[in-house]
Tab-separated table of C-alpha atoms and ligand atoms in Angstrom:
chain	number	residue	atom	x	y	z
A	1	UNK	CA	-134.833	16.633	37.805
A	2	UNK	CA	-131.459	14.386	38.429
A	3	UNK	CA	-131.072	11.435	39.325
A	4	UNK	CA	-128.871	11.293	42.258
A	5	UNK	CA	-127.598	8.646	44.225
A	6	UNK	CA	-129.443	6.771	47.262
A	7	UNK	CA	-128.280	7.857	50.867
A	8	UNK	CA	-125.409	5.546	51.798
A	9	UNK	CA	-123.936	4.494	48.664
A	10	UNK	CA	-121.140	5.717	46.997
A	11	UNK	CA	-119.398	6.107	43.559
A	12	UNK	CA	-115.991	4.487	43.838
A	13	UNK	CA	-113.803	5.859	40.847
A	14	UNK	CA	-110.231	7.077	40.193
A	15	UNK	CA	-107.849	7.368	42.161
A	16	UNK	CA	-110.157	5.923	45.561
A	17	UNK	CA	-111.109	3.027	43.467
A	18	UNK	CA	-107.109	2.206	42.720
A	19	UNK	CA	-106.940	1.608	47.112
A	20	UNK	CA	-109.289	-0.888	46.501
A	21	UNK	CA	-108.189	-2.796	43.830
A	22	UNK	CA	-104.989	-3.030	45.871
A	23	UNK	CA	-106.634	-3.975	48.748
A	24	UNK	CA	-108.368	-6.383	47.019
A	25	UNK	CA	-105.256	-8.041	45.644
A	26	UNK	CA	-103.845	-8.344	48.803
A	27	UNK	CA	-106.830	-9.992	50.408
A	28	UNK	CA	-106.837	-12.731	47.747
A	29	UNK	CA	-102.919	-12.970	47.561
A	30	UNK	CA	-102.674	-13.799	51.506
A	31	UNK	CA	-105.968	-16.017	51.102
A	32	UNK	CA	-104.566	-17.852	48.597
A	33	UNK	CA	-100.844	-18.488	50.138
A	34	UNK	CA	-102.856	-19.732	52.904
A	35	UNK	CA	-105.049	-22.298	50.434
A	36	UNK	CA	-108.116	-20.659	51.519
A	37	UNK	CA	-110.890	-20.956	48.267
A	38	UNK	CA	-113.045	-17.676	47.602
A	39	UNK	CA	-116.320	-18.383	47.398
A	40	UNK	CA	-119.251	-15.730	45.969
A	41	UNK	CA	-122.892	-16.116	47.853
A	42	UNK	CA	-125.861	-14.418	46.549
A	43	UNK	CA	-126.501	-10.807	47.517
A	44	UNK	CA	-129.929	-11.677	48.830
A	45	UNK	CA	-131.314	-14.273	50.495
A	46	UNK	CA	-134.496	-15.592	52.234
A	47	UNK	CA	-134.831	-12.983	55.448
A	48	UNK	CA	-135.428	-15.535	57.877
A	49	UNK	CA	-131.407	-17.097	56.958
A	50	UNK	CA	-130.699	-13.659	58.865
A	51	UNK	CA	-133.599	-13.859	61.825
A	52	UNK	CA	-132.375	-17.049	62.282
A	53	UNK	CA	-128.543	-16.910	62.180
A	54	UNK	CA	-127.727	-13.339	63.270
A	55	UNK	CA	-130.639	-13.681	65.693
A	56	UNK	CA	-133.669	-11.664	66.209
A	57	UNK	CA	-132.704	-9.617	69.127
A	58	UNK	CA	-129.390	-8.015	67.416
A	59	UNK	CA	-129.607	-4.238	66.451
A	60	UNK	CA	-129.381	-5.536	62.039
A	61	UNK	CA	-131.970	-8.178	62.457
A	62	UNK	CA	-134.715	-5.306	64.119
A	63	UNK	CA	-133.338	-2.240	62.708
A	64	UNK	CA	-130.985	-2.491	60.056
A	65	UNK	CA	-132.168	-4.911	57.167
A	66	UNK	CA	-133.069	-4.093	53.781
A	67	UNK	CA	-136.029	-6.431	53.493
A	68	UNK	CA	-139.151	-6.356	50.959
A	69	UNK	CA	-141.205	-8.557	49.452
A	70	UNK	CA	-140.527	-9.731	46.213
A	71	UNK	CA	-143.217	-10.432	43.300
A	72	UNK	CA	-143.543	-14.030	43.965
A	73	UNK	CA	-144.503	-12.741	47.689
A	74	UNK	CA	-141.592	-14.052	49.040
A	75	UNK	CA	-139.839	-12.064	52.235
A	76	UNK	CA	-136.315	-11.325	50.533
A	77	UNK	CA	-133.697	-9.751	52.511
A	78	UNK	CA	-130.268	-8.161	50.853
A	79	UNK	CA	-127.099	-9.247	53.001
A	80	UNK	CA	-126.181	-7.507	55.860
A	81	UNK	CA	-122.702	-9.761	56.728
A	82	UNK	CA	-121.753	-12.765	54.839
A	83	UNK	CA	-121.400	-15.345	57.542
A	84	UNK	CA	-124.696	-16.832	56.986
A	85	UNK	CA	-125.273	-16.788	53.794
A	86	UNK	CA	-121.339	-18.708	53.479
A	87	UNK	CA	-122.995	-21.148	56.489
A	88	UNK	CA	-126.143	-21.863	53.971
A	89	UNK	CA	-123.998	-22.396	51.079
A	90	UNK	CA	-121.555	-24.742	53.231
A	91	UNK	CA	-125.076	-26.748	54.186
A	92	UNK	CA	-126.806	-26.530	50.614
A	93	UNK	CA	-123.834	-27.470	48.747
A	94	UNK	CA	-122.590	-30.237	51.102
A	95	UNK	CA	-119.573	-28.988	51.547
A	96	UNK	CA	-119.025	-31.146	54.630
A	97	UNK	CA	-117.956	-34.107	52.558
A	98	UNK	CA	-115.053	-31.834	51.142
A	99	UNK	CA	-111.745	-32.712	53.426
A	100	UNK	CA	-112.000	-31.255	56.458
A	101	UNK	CA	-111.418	-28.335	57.621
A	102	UNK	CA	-112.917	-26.102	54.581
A	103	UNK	CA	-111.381	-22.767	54.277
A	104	UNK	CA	-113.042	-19.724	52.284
A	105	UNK	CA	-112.867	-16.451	51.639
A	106	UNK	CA	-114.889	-13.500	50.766
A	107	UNK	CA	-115.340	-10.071	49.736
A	108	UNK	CA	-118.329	-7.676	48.418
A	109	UNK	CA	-120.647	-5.644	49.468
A	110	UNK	CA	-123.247	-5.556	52.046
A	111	UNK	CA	-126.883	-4.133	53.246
A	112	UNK	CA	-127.577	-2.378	56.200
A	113	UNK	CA	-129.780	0.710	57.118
A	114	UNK	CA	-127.736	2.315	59.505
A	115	UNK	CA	-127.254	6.027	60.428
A	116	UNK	CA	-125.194	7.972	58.248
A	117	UNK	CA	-121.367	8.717	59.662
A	118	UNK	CA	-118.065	9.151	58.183
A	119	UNK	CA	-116.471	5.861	56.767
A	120	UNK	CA	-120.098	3.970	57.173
A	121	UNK	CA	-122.250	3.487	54.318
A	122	UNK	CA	-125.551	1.987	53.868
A	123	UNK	CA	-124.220	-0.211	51.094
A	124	UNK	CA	-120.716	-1.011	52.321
A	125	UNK	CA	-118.287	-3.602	51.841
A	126	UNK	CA	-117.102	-6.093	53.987
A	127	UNK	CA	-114.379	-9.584	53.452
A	128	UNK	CA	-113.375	-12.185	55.688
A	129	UNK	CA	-112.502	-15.743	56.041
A	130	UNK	CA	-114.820	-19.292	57.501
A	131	UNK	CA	-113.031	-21.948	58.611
A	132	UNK	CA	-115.317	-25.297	59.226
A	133	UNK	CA	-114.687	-28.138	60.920
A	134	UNK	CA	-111.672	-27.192	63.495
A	135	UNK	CA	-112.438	-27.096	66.860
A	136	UNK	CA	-108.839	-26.206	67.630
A	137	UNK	CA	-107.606	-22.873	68.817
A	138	UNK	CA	-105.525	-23.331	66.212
A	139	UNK	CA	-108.098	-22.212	63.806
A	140	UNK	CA	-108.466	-19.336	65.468
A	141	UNK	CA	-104.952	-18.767	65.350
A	142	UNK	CA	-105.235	-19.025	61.022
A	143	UNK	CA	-108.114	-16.589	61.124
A	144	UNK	CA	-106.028	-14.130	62.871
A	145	UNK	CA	-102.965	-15.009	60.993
A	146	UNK	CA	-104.685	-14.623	57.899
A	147	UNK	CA	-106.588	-10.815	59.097
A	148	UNK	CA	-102.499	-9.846	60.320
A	149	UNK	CA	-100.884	-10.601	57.197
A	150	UNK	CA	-103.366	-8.961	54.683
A	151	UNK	CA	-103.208	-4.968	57.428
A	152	UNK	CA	-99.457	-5.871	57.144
A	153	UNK	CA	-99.201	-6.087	53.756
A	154	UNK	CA	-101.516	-2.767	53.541
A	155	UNK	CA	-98.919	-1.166	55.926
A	156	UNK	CA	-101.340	-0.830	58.901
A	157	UNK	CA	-101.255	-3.508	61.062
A	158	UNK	CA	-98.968	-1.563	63.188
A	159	UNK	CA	-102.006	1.487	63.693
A	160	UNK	CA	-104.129	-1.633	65.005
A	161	UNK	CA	-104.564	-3.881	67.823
A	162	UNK	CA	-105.493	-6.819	68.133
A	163	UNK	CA	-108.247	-7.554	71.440
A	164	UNK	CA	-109.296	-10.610	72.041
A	165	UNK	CA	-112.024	-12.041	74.557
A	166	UNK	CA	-114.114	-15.638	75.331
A	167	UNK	CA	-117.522	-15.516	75.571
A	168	UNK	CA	-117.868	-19.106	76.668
A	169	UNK	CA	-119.541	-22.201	75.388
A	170	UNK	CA	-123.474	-22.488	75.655
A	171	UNK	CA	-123.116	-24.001	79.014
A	172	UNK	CA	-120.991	-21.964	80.685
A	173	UNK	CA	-122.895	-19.000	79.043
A	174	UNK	CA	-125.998	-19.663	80.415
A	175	UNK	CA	-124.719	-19.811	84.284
A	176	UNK	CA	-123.379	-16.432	83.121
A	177	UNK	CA	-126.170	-15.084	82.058
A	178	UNK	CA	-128.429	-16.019	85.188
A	179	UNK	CA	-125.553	-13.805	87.244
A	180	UNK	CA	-125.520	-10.987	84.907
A	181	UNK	CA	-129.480	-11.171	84.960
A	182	UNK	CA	-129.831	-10.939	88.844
A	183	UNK	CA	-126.968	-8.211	89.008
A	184	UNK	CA	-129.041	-5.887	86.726
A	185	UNK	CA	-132.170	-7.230	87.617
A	186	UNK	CA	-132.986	-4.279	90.266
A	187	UNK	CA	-130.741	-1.474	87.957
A	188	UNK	CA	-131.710	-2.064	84.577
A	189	UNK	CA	-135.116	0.423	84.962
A	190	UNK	CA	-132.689	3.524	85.616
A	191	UNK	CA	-130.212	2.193	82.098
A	192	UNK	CA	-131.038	3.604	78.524
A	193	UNK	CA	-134.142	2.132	76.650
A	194	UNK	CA	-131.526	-0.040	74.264
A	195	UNK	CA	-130.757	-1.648	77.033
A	196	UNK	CA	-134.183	-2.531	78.139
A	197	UNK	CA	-134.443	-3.766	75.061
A	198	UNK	CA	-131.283	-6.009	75.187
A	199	UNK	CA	-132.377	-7.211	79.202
A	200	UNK	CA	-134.938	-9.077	77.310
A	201	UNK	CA	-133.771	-10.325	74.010
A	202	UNK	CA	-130.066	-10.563	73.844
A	203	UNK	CA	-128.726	-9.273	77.436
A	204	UNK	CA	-124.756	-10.062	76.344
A	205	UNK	CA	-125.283	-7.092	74.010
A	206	UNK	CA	-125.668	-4.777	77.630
A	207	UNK	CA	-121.892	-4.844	78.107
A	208	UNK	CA	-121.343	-2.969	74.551
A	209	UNK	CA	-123.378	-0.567	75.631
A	210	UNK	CA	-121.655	3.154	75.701
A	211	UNK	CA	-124.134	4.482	78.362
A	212	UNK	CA	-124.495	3.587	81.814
A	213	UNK	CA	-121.008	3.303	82.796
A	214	UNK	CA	-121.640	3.561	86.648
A	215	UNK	CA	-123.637	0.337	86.375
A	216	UNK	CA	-120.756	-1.202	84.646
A	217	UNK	CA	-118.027	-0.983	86.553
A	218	UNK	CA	-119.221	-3.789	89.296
A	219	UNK	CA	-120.711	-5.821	86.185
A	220	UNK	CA	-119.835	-9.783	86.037
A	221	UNK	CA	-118.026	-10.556	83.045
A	222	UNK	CA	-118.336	-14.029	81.074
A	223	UNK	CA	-114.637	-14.220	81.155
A	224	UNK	CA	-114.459	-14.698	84.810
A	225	UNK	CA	-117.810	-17.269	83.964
A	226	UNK	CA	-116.031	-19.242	81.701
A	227	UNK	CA	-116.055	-23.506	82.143
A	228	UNK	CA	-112.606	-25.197	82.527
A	229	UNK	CA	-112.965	-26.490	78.832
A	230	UNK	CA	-113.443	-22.945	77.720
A	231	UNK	CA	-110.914	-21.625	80.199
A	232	UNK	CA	-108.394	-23.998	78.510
A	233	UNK	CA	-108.933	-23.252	74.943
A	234	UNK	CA	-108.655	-19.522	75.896
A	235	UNK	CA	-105.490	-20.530	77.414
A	236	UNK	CA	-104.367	-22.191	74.450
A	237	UNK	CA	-105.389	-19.298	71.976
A	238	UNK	CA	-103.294	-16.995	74.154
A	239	UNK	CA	-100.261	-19.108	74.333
A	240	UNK	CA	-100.275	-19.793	70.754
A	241	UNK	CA	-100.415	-15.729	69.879
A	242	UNK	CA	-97.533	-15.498	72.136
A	243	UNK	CA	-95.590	-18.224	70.327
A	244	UNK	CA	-96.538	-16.273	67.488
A	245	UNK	CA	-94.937	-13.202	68.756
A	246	UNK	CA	-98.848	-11.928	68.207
A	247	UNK	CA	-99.233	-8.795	70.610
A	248	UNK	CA	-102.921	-8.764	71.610
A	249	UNK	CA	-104.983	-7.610	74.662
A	250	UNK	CA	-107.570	-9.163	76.818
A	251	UNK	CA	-110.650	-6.745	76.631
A	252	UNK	CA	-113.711	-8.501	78.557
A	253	UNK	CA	-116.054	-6.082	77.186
A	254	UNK	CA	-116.157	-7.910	73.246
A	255	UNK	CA	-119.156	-9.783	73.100
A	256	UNK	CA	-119.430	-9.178	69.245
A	257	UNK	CA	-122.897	-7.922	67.954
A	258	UNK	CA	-124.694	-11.447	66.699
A	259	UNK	CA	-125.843	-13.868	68.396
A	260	UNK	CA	-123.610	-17.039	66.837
A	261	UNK	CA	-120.272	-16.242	68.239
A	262	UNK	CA	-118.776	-18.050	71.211
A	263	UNK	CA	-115.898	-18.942	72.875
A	264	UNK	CA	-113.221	-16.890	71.408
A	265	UNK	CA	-113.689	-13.588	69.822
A	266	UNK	CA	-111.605	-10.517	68.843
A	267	UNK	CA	-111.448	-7.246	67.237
A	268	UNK	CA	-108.858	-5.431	65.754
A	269	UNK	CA	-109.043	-1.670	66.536
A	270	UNK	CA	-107.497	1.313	65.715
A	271	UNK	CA	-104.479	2.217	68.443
A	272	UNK	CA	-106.122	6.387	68.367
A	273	UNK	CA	-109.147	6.184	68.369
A	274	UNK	CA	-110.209	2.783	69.476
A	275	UNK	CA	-112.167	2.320	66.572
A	276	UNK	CA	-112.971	-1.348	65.607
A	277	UNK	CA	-112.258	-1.802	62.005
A	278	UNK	CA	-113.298	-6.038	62.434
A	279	UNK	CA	-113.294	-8.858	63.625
A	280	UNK	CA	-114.630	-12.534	64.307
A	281	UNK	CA	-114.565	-15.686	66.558
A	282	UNK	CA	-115.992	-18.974	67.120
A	283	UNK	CA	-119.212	-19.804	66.008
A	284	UNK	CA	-119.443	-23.530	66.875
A	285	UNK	CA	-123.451	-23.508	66.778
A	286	UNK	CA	-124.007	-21.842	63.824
A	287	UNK	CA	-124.072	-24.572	60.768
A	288	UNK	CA	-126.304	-26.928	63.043
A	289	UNK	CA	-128.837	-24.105	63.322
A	290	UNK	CA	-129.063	-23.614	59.889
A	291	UNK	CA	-130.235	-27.189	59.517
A	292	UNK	CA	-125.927	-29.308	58.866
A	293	UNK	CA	-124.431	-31.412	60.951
A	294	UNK	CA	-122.847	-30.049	64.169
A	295	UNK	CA	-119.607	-28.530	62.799
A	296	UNK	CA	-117.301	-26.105	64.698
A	297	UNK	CA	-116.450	-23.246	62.748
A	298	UNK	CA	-114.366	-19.726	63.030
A	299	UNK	CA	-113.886	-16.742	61.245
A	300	UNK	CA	-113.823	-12.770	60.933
A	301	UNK	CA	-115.417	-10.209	58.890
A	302	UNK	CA	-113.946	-6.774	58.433
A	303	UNK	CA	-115.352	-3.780	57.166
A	304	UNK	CA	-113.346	-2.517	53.942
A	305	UNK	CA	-114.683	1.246	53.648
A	306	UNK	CA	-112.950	2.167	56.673
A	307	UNK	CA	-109.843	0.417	56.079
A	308	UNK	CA	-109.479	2.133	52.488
A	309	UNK	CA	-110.339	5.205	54.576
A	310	UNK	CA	-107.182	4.483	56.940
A	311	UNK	CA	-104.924	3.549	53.519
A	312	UNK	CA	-105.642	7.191	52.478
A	313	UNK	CA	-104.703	8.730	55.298
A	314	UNK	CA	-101.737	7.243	55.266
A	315	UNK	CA	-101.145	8.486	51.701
A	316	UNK	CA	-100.507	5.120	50.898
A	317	UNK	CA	-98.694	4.377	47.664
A	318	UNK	CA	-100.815	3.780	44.497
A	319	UNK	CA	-98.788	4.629	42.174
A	320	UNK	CA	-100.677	4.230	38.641
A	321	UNK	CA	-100.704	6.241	35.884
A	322	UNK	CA	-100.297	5.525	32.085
A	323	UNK	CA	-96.532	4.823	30.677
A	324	UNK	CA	-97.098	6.056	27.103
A	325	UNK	CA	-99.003	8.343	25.503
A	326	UNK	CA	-99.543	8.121	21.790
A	327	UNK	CA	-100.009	11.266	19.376
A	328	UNK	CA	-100.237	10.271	15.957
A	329	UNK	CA	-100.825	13.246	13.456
A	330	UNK	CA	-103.384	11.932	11.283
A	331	UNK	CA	-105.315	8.176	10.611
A	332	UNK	CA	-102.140	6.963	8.960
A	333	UNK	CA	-99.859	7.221	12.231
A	334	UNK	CA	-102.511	5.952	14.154
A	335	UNK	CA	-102.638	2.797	12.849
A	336	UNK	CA	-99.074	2.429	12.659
A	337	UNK	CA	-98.987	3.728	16.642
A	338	UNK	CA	-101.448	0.913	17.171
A	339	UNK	CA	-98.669	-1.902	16.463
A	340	UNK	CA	-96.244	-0.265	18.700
A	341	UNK	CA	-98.937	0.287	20.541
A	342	UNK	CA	-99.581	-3.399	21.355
A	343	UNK	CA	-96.186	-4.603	21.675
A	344	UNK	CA	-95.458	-2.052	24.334
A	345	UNK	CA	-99.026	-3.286	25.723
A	346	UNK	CA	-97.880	-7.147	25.988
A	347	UNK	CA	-94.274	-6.005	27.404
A	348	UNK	CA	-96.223	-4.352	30.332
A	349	UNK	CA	-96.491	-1.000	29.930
A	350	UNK	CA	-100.144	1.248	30.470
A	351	UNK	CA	-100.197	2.722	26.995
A	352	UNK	CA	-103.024	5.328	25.618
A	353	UNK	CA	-104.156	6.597	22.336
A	354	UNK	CA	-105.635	9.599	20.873
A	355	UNK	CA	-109.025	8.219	19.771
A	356	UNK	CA	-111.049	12.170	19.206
A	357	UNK	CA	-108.850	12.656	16.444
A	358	UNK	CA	-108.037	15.953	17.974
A	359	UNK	CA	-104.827	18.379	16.896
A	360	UNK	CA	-101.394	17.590	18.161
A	361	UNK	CA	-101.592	20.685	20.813
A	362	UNK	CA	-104.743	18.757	22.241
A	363	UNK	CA	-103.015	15.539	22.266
A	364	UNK	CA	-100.048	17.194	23.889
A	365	UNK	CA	-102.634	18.834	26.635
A	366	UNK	CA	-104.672	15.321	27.141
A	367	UNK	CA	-101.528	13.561	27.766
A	368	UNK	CA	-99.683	15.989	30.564
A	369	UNK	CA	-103.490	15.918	31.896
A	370	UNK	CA	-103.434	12.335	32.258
A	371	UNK	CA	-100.356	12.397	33.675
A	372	UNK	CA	-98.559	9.658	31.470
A	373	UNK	CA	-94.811	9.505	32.189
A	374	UNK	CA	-93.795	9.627	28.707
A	375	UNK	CA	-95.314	10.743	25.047
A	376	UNK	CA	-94.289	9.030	21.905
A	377	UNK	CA	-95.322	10.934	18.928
A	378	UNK	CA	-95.426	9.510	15.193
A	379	UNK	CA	-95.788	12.458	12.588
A	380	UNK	CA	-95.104	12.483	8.752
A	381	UNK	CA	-90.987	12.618	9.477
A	382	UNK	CA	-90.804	9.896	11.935
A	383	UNK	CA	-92.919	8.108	9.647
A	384	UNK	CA	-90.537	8.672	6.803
A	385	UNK	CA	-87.729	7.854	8.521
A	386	UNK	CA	-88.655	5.011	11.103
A	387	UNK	CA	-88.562	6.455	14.031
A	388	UNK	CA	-90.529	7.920	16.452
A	389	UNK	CA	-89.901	11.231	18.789
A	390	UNK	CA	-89.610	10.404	22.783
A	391	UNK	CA	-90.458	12.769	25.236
A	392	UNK	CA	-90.227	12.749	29.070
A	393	UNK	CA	-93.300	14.782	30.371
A	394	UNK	CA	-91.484	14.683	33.851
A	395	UNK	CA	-88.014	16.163	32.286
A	396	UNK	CA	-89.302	17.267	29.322
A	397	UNK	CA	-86.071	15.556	27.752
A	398	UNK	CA	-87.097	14.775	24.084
A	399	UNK	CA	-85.060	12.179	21.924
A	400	UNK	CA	-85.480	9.711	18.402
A	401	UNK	CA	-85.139	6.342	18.650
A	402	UNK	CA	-86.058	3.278	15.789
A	403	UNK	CA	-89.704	2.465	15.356
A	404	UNK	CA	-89.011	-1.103	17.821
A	405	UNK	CA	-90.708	-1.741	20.869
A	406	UNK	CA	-87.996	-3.591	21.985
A	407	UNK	CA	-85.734	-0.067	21.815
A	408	UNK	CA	-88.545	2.354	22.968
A	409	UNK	CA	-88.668	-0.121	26.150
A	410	UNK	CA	-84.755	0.311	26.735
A	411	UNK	CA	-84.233	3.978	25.863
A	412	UNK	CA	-87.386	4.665	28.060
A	413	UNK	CA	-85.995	2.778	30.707
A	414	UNK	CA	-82.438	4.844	30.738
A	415	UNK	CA	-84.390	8.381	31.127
B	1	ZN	ZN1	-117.759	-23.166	78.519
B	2	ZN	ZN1	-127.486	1.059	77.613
């Protein structure tokens, strides 16, 4: 019997895998113009760093987590997001005595057992950014810059919006909470049994909620709850967008799913189908949970399989395929394609080889397969007389030129 993969991962290969390697350029180009430092955290990691962090209530910490027991009995649980694991690192490492603020970035996979739907994975792939040590809404503002540059530069920042919400400090939260707890107090028997659930253990998480809409509509929201500190850093974070020229829309209903956020939030989404694709906020309480010094920190997360999804919808550009194609007609021409070979290599160009030793007609076959843009074939005459034979497998033009990188380059360049 095969082996075939688990439910929920995926083989990335080809032409898919060439959307990611762009997209992963682009993520590190715009982190680094913006002096953010990558930083690579574990793939696993003690599971209460998650119970404790992403909080017990949340649908990943009591459904979704790939946890087991490892064979030193330890509870070991595979990432589900990053932020924590980054926070833990930030702690362990004392990263606090680093000049403040400290700006990272991520990307790779991560763990969660969720129901199987198009663009979601069980092992997907998320990146995003942690600032520490900014309390400013300008902070914010370089998160969001950051997440805007890297869809621009992937050519879909215009498909998204940008929503953005407060959920209020601790204090303000809790006054909040109280209202939203004796508004549903006498309702919340009729609502859906996830939200019986979430009355309990993490009630914010109600307002996500795509059922009960009746009981909605009349629902307090922590935006209209919000302290004057947290009124004025929300009125900061919008002006500042503004000055930006930043188009985004208040939407009271982002709570995000975990339990660290607060103050501001946001999401970007897609403009059709609503469909979040990421997003972040404040998480000012987070580091001193996990056992640092009180530090405000801010930052987003977004999930990657569906944006390569969107990139190939949009057909974008990928454009990769090799230059050259070598046929050499027997050992001897191979090695002396091998030289050219290499020079061509270090000017730039994606060169190939015959290496089956296979007849010219195969050769010929392979290469039009592969789509290279050119052949270059060395036989017994072009070795004889120092050349090699050119052809364009888009034009099927054919020419000589001298055995010289340096003039393949040019005459290739003028077809
Ligand atoms: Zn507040
Ligand atoms: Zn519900």
């Amino acid at each position: 019997m095969n082996i075939t993969k688990q439910k929920g991962t995926k083989d990335i290969m080809f032409k898919e895998v060439n959307y990611w390697q762009k997209f992963e350029s682009v993520i590190k180009e715009v982190c680094d113009s913006h002096n953010f430092s990558e930083i690579r955290v574990p793939t696993f990691e003690a599971t209460e760093l998650f119970s404790r962090s992403v909080g017990d209530g949340t649908d990943i910490v009591t459904k979704e987590m790939y946890t087991f027991k490892d064979r030193g009995d330890r509870s070991i649980t595979l990432r589900p997001e990053f932020t924590a694991g980054v926070v833990r690192a930030y702690v362990e490492n004392g990263l606090s005595s680093r000049p403040s603020p400290v700006k990272l970035w991520y990307a790779g996979p991560v763990f969660r057992y969720e129901k199987m739907q198009k663009g979601r994975y069980r092992e997907f792939r998320q990146f995003g950014v942690e600032i520490f040590g900014s309390s400013s809404y300008l902070a914010d503002i370089e998160s969001i810059t950051v997440a805007k540059e890297i869809l621009e530069k992937l050519g879909i920042y215009d498909d998204l919006k940008l929503k953005i919400n407060s959920i209020g400090c601790k204090e303000c939260r809790a006054k909040y909470i109280e209202t939203l707890r004796e508004y549903l107090k006498d309702k919340i028997d009729n609502m859906c049994d996830d939200c019986k659930v979430r009355y309990e253990k993490n009630i914010m998480r109600i307002i996500d909620c795509k059922e009960d809409l009746e009981v909605k509509k009349e629902m307090p929201m922590i935006t209209d709850y919000l302290c004057e500190d947290c009124k004025k850093d929300f009125e900061n974070l919008q002006n500042g967008l503004k000055n930006l020229g930043i188009e985004y829309e208040i939407d009271k209903k982002i709570v995000r799913g975990l339990d660290y956020y607060n103050k501001a939030v946001f999401e970007f989404a897609s403009k059709d189908l609503d469909l979040s694709v990421g997003g972040g906020g404040r998480y000012d309480l987070l580091v001193d949970m996990l056992g640092g010094a009180k530090t405000p920190a801010t930052g987003f997360a977004f999930g990657m399989d569906r944006i390569v999804l969107l990139l190939e919808e949009k057909g974008m550009s990928i454009d990769k395929r090799p230059d050259i194609f070598f046929i050499a007609s027997n050992g001897d021409a191979y090695f002396k394609a091998s030289i050219l070979q290499n020079k061509l290599r270090k000017m730039g160009l994606i060169t190939d080889i015959d290496i089956c030793e296979r007849s010219f007609s195969s050769q010929m076959k392979y290469a039009s397969k592969i789509n290279a843009r050119f052949v270059i074939i060395i036989g017994e005459d072009e070795i004889k007389n120092n050349i090699v034979t050119i052809k364009n497998l888009d034009t099927g033009n054919q020419f000589t030129a001298d055995f010289d990188a340096s003039v393949i380059m040019k005459s290739i360049e003028i077809m």
